Amino acid sequence: MADAVVIPGGRFGPGAPLLMYAGDVAEQRGATVHRYSWSQEFPKPDEPEIESWVGGEIGPLIDTVGGRPLLIGKSLGTNAATIAAKRNLPAVWLTPLLTLPWVDGALGRATAPFLLVGGTADKVWDGGIARRLSPYVLEVEGADHGMYVPGPLTESVAVLSRVVAAVDEFLDAIGWPS
């Protein structure tokens, strides 16, 4: 039995569309999905202590789940990349905070495969860094930190569909769950 741990961002919980559907991809593959919500107010997200705070929040759940769960995190939750690197866990990182050196560093130390998803209009996304870190990258032209694109809302819904397809293709490529 496989497990997936969904780690929220700072503004939206694990039921927000990007995280909900990414978790649903894992669930459709037979995984038990553990959707985490922050237990307290988080520190400043651009200060180094956020990395250990996220680890303190999410580490006990990962310990309880045991095994080698897939991590699915958005934005603030991508500070869990340190845990993924230490524990050799595969991951899906949605709008990762690539401009924070500790997130970039943790991703650089990772030995398990991970997917990076971001948009060119997101201030914390850097496509060059993403492609250096992983062969699994979905970069959406014009998408902001919420993966919204300019124009009719249906265009942003179409981006959500692309994200779901990318997660599914990534999990196929790495043979998850195995």
Short mmCIF file of C-alpha atoms in Angstrom, two decimals:
data_model
loop_
_atom_site.label_atom_id
_atom_site.label_comp_id
_atom_site.label_asym_id
_atom_site.label_seq_id
_atom_site.Cartn_x
_atom_site.Cartn_y
_atom_site.Cartn_z
CA MET A 1 0.00 0.00 0.00
CA ALA A 2 1.42 3.37 -1.03
CA ASP A 3 1.00 6.66 0.79
CA ALA A 4 1.11 10.27 -0.30
CA VAL A 5 1.43 13.28 1.99
CA VAL A 6 -0.07 16.56 0.77
CA ILE A 7 1.66 19.63 2.24
CA PRO A 8 -0.13 22.97 1.87
CA GLY A 9 1.12 26.37 0.90
CA GLY A 10 0.79 29.44 3.05
CA ARG A 11 -2.50 30.83 1.76
CA PHE A 12 -4.48 27.76 0.79
CA GLY A 13 -4.90 24.42 2.50
CA PRO A 14 -4.62 20.90 1.13
CA GLY A 15 -8.08 21.17 -0.46
CA ALA A 16 -7.03 23.94 -2.86
CA PRO A 17 -7.36 22.78 -6.48
CA LEU A 18 -3.67 22.23 -7.31
CA LEU A 19 -3.06 20.16 -4.20
CA MET A 20 -6.45 18.44 -4.25
CA TYR A 21 -6.08 17.18 -7.79
CA ALA A 22 -2.40 16.24 -7.42
CA GLY A 23 -3.36 14.18 -4.37
CA ASP A 24 -6.27 12.68 -6.31
CA VAL A 25 -3.81 11.41 -8.93
CA ALA A 26 -2.00 9.48 -6.18
CA GLU A 27 -5.30 8.26 -4.73
CA GLN A 28 -6.45 6.96 -8.13
CA ARG A 29 -3.25 4.91 -8.17
CA GLY A 30 -4.29 3.22 -4.93
CA ALA A 31 -2.44 5.43 -2.46
CA THR A 32 -3.74 6.52 0.90
CA VAL A 33 -3.56 10.31 0.80
CA HIS A 34 -2.78 12.21 4.01
CA ARG A 35 -3.78 15.87 3.61
CA TYR A 36 -1.98 18.04 6.16
CA SER A 37 -3.04 21.46 7.48
CA TRP A 38 -0.69 23.73 9.41
CA SER A 39 -1.29 23.52 13.16
CA GLN A 40 -0.17 27.08 13.91
CA GLU A 41 0.78 30.38 12.32
CA PHE A 42 4.00 30.04 10.37
CA PRO A 43 7.06 32.32 10.68
CA LYS A 44 8.15 34.63 7.87
CA PRO A 45 8.27 32.45 4.77
CA ASP A 46 11.45 34.01 3.39
CA GLU A 47 13.55 33.52 6.55
CA PRO A 48 15.72 30.39 6.99
CA GLU A 49 13.88 29.23 10.15
CA ILE A 50 10.84 28.42 7.99
CA GLU A 51 12.63 25.29 6.78
CA SER A 52 12.90 23.77 10.26
CA TRP A 53 9.40 24.97 11.16
CA VAL A 54 7.93 23.12 8.16
CA GLY A 55 10.01 20.08 9.07
CA GLY A 56 8.70 20.21 12.64
CA GLU A 57 5.14 20.39 11.35
CA ILE A 58 5.29 17.71 8.68
CA GLY A 59 7.98 15.36 10.05
CA PRO A 60 5.75 13.69 12.67
CA LEU A 61 3.10 12.88 10.04
CA ILE A 62 5.71 11.36 7.74
CA ASP A 63 7.01 9.33 10.70
CA THR A 64 3.49 8.08 11.44
CA VAL A 65 2.86 7.17 7.80
CA GLY A 66 6.17 5.33 7.64
CA GLY A 67 7.62 3.74 4.55
CA ARG A 68 8.49 5.91 1.60
CA PRO A 69 5.54 8.20 0.91
CA LEU A 70 5.25 10.50 -2.06
CA LEU A 71 5.35 14.13 -0.93
CA ILE A 72 3.14 16.65 -2.72
CA GLY A 73 3.80 20.22 -1.61
CA LYS A 74 2.93 23.71 -2.73
CA SER A 75 4.92 26.89 -2.18
CA LEU A 76 5.55 27.13 1.59
CA GLY A 77 5.26 23.35 1.74
CA THR A 78 8.24 22.98 -0.59
CA ASN A 79 10.40 23.72 2.45
CA ALA A 80 9.84 20.01 3.12
CA ALA A 81 12.36 19.36 0.34
CA THR A 82 14.94 18.96 3.11
CA ILE A 83 12.97 16.03 4.53
CA ALA A 84 12.55 14.55 1.06
CA ALA A 85 16.30 14.79 0.47
CA LYS A 86 17.22 13.28 3.86
CA ARG A 87 14.73 10.42 3.57
CA ASN A 88 15.06 9.76 -0.18
CA LEU A 89 11.37 10.48 -0.83
CA PRO A 90 9.90 11.14 -4.29
CA ALA A 91 8.00 14.40 -4.57
CA VAL A 92 5.79 16.69 -6.57
CA TRP A 93 6.62 20.34 -5.85
CA LEU A 94 3.98 22.80 -7.04
CA THR A 95 5.17 26.42 -7.36
CA PRO A 96 8.36 25.64 -5.40
CA LEU A 97 10.24 28.48 -3.73
CA LEU A 98 13.27 28.09 -6.01
CA THR A 99 14.60 31.55 -5.13
CA LEU A 100 15.17 30.52 -1.50
CA PRO A 101 18.69 29.11 -1.20
CA TRP A 102 17.74 26.43 1.34
CA VAL A 103 14.96 25.06 -0.92
CA ASP A 104 17.25 25.13 -3.97
CA GLY A 105 19.98 23.47 -1.89
CA ALA A 106 17.70 20.73 -0.57
CA LEU A 107 16.43 19.97 -4.06
CA GLY A 108 20.02 19.80 -5.25
CA ARG A 109 20.79 17.17 -2.59
CA ALA A 110 17.75 15.03 -3.41
CA THR A 111 18.42 11.56 -4.76
CA ALA A 112 14.79 10.54 -5.31
CA PRO A 113 13.03 11.89 -8.40
CA PHE A 114 10.80 14.95 -8.16
CA LEU A 115 8.54 16.99 -10.42
CA LEU A 116 8.72 20.78 -10.40
CA VAL A 117 5.69 22.79 -11.56
CA GLY A 118 5.75 26.56 -11.97
CA GLY A 119 4.88 29.51 -14.13
CA THR A 120 6.93 32.17 -15.83
CA ALA A 121 4.99 34.98 -14.10
CA ASP A 122 5.77 33.61 -10.62
CA LYS A 123 8.45 35.64 -8.80
CA VAL A 124 9.74 32.57 -6.92
CA TRP A 125 10.00 30.38 -10.03
CA ASP A 126 13.17 30.13 -12.09
CA GLY A 127 12.89 27.82 -15.07
CA GLY A 128 16.66 27.59 -15.46
CA ILE A 129 17.08 26.44 -11.87
CA ALA A 130 14.18 24.02 -12.26
CA ARG A 131 15.66 22.38 -15.34
CA ARG A 132 19.07 22.17 -13.65
CA LEU A 133 17.53 20.39 -10.65
CA SER A 134 15.23 17.88 -12.31
CA PRO A 135 14.44 16.34 -15.69
CA TYR A 136 10.77 16.46 -14.63
CA VAL A 137 9.55 20.04 -15.10
CA LEU A 138 6.26 21.61 -16.14
CA GLU A 139 6.71 25.31 -16.85
CA VAL A 140 3.59 27.21 -17.86
CA GLU A 141 4.03 30.42 -19.84
CA GLY A 142 2.38 33.38 -18.09
CA ALA A 143 1.25 31.43 -15.00
CA ASP A 144 1.54 33.18 -11.64
CA HIS A 145 2.13 31.67 -8.19
CA GLY A 146 -1.41 30.29 -8.12
CA MET A 147 -0.89 28.87 -11.63
CA TYR A 148 -3.44 31.32 -13.00
CA VAL A 149 -2.83 32.69 -16.48
CA PRO A 150 -4.19 35.92 -18.00
CA GLY A 151 -7.49 35.76 -19.84
CA PRO A 152 -10.69 33.88 -19.23
CA LEU A 153 -10.79 31.68 -16.13
CA THR A 154 -11.21 28.65 -18.36
CA GLU A 155 -7.58 29.15 -19.44
CA SER A 156 -6.45 28.72 -15.82
CA VAL A 157 -8.66 25.66 -15.47
CA ALA A 158 -6.88 24.28 -18.53
CA VAL A 159 -3.56 24.84 -16.72
CA LEU A 160 -4.88 22.77 -13.81
CA SER A 161 -5.59 19.99 -16.29
CA ARG A 162 -2.00 20.23 -17.57
CA VAL A 163 -0.70 19.96 -14.01
CA VAL A 164 -2.79 16.83 -13.37
CA ALA A 165 -1.47 15.28 -16.60
CA ALA A 166 2.12 16.17 -15.65
CA VAL A 167 1.75 14.56 -12.20
CA ASP A 168 0.29 11.42 -13.78
CA GLU A 169 3.07 11.26 -16.39
CA PHE A 170 5.74 11.83 -13.72
CA LEU A 171 4.39 9.02 -11.56
CA ASP A 172 4.32 6.75 -14.64
CA ALA A 173 7.93 7.70 -15.45
CA ILE A 174 9.20 6.82 -11.97
CA GLY A 175 7.01 3.72 -11.63
CA TRP A 176 5.07 5.02 -8.61
CA PRO A 177 3.75 3.29 -6.71
CA SER A 178 5.97 0.28 -7.12
#
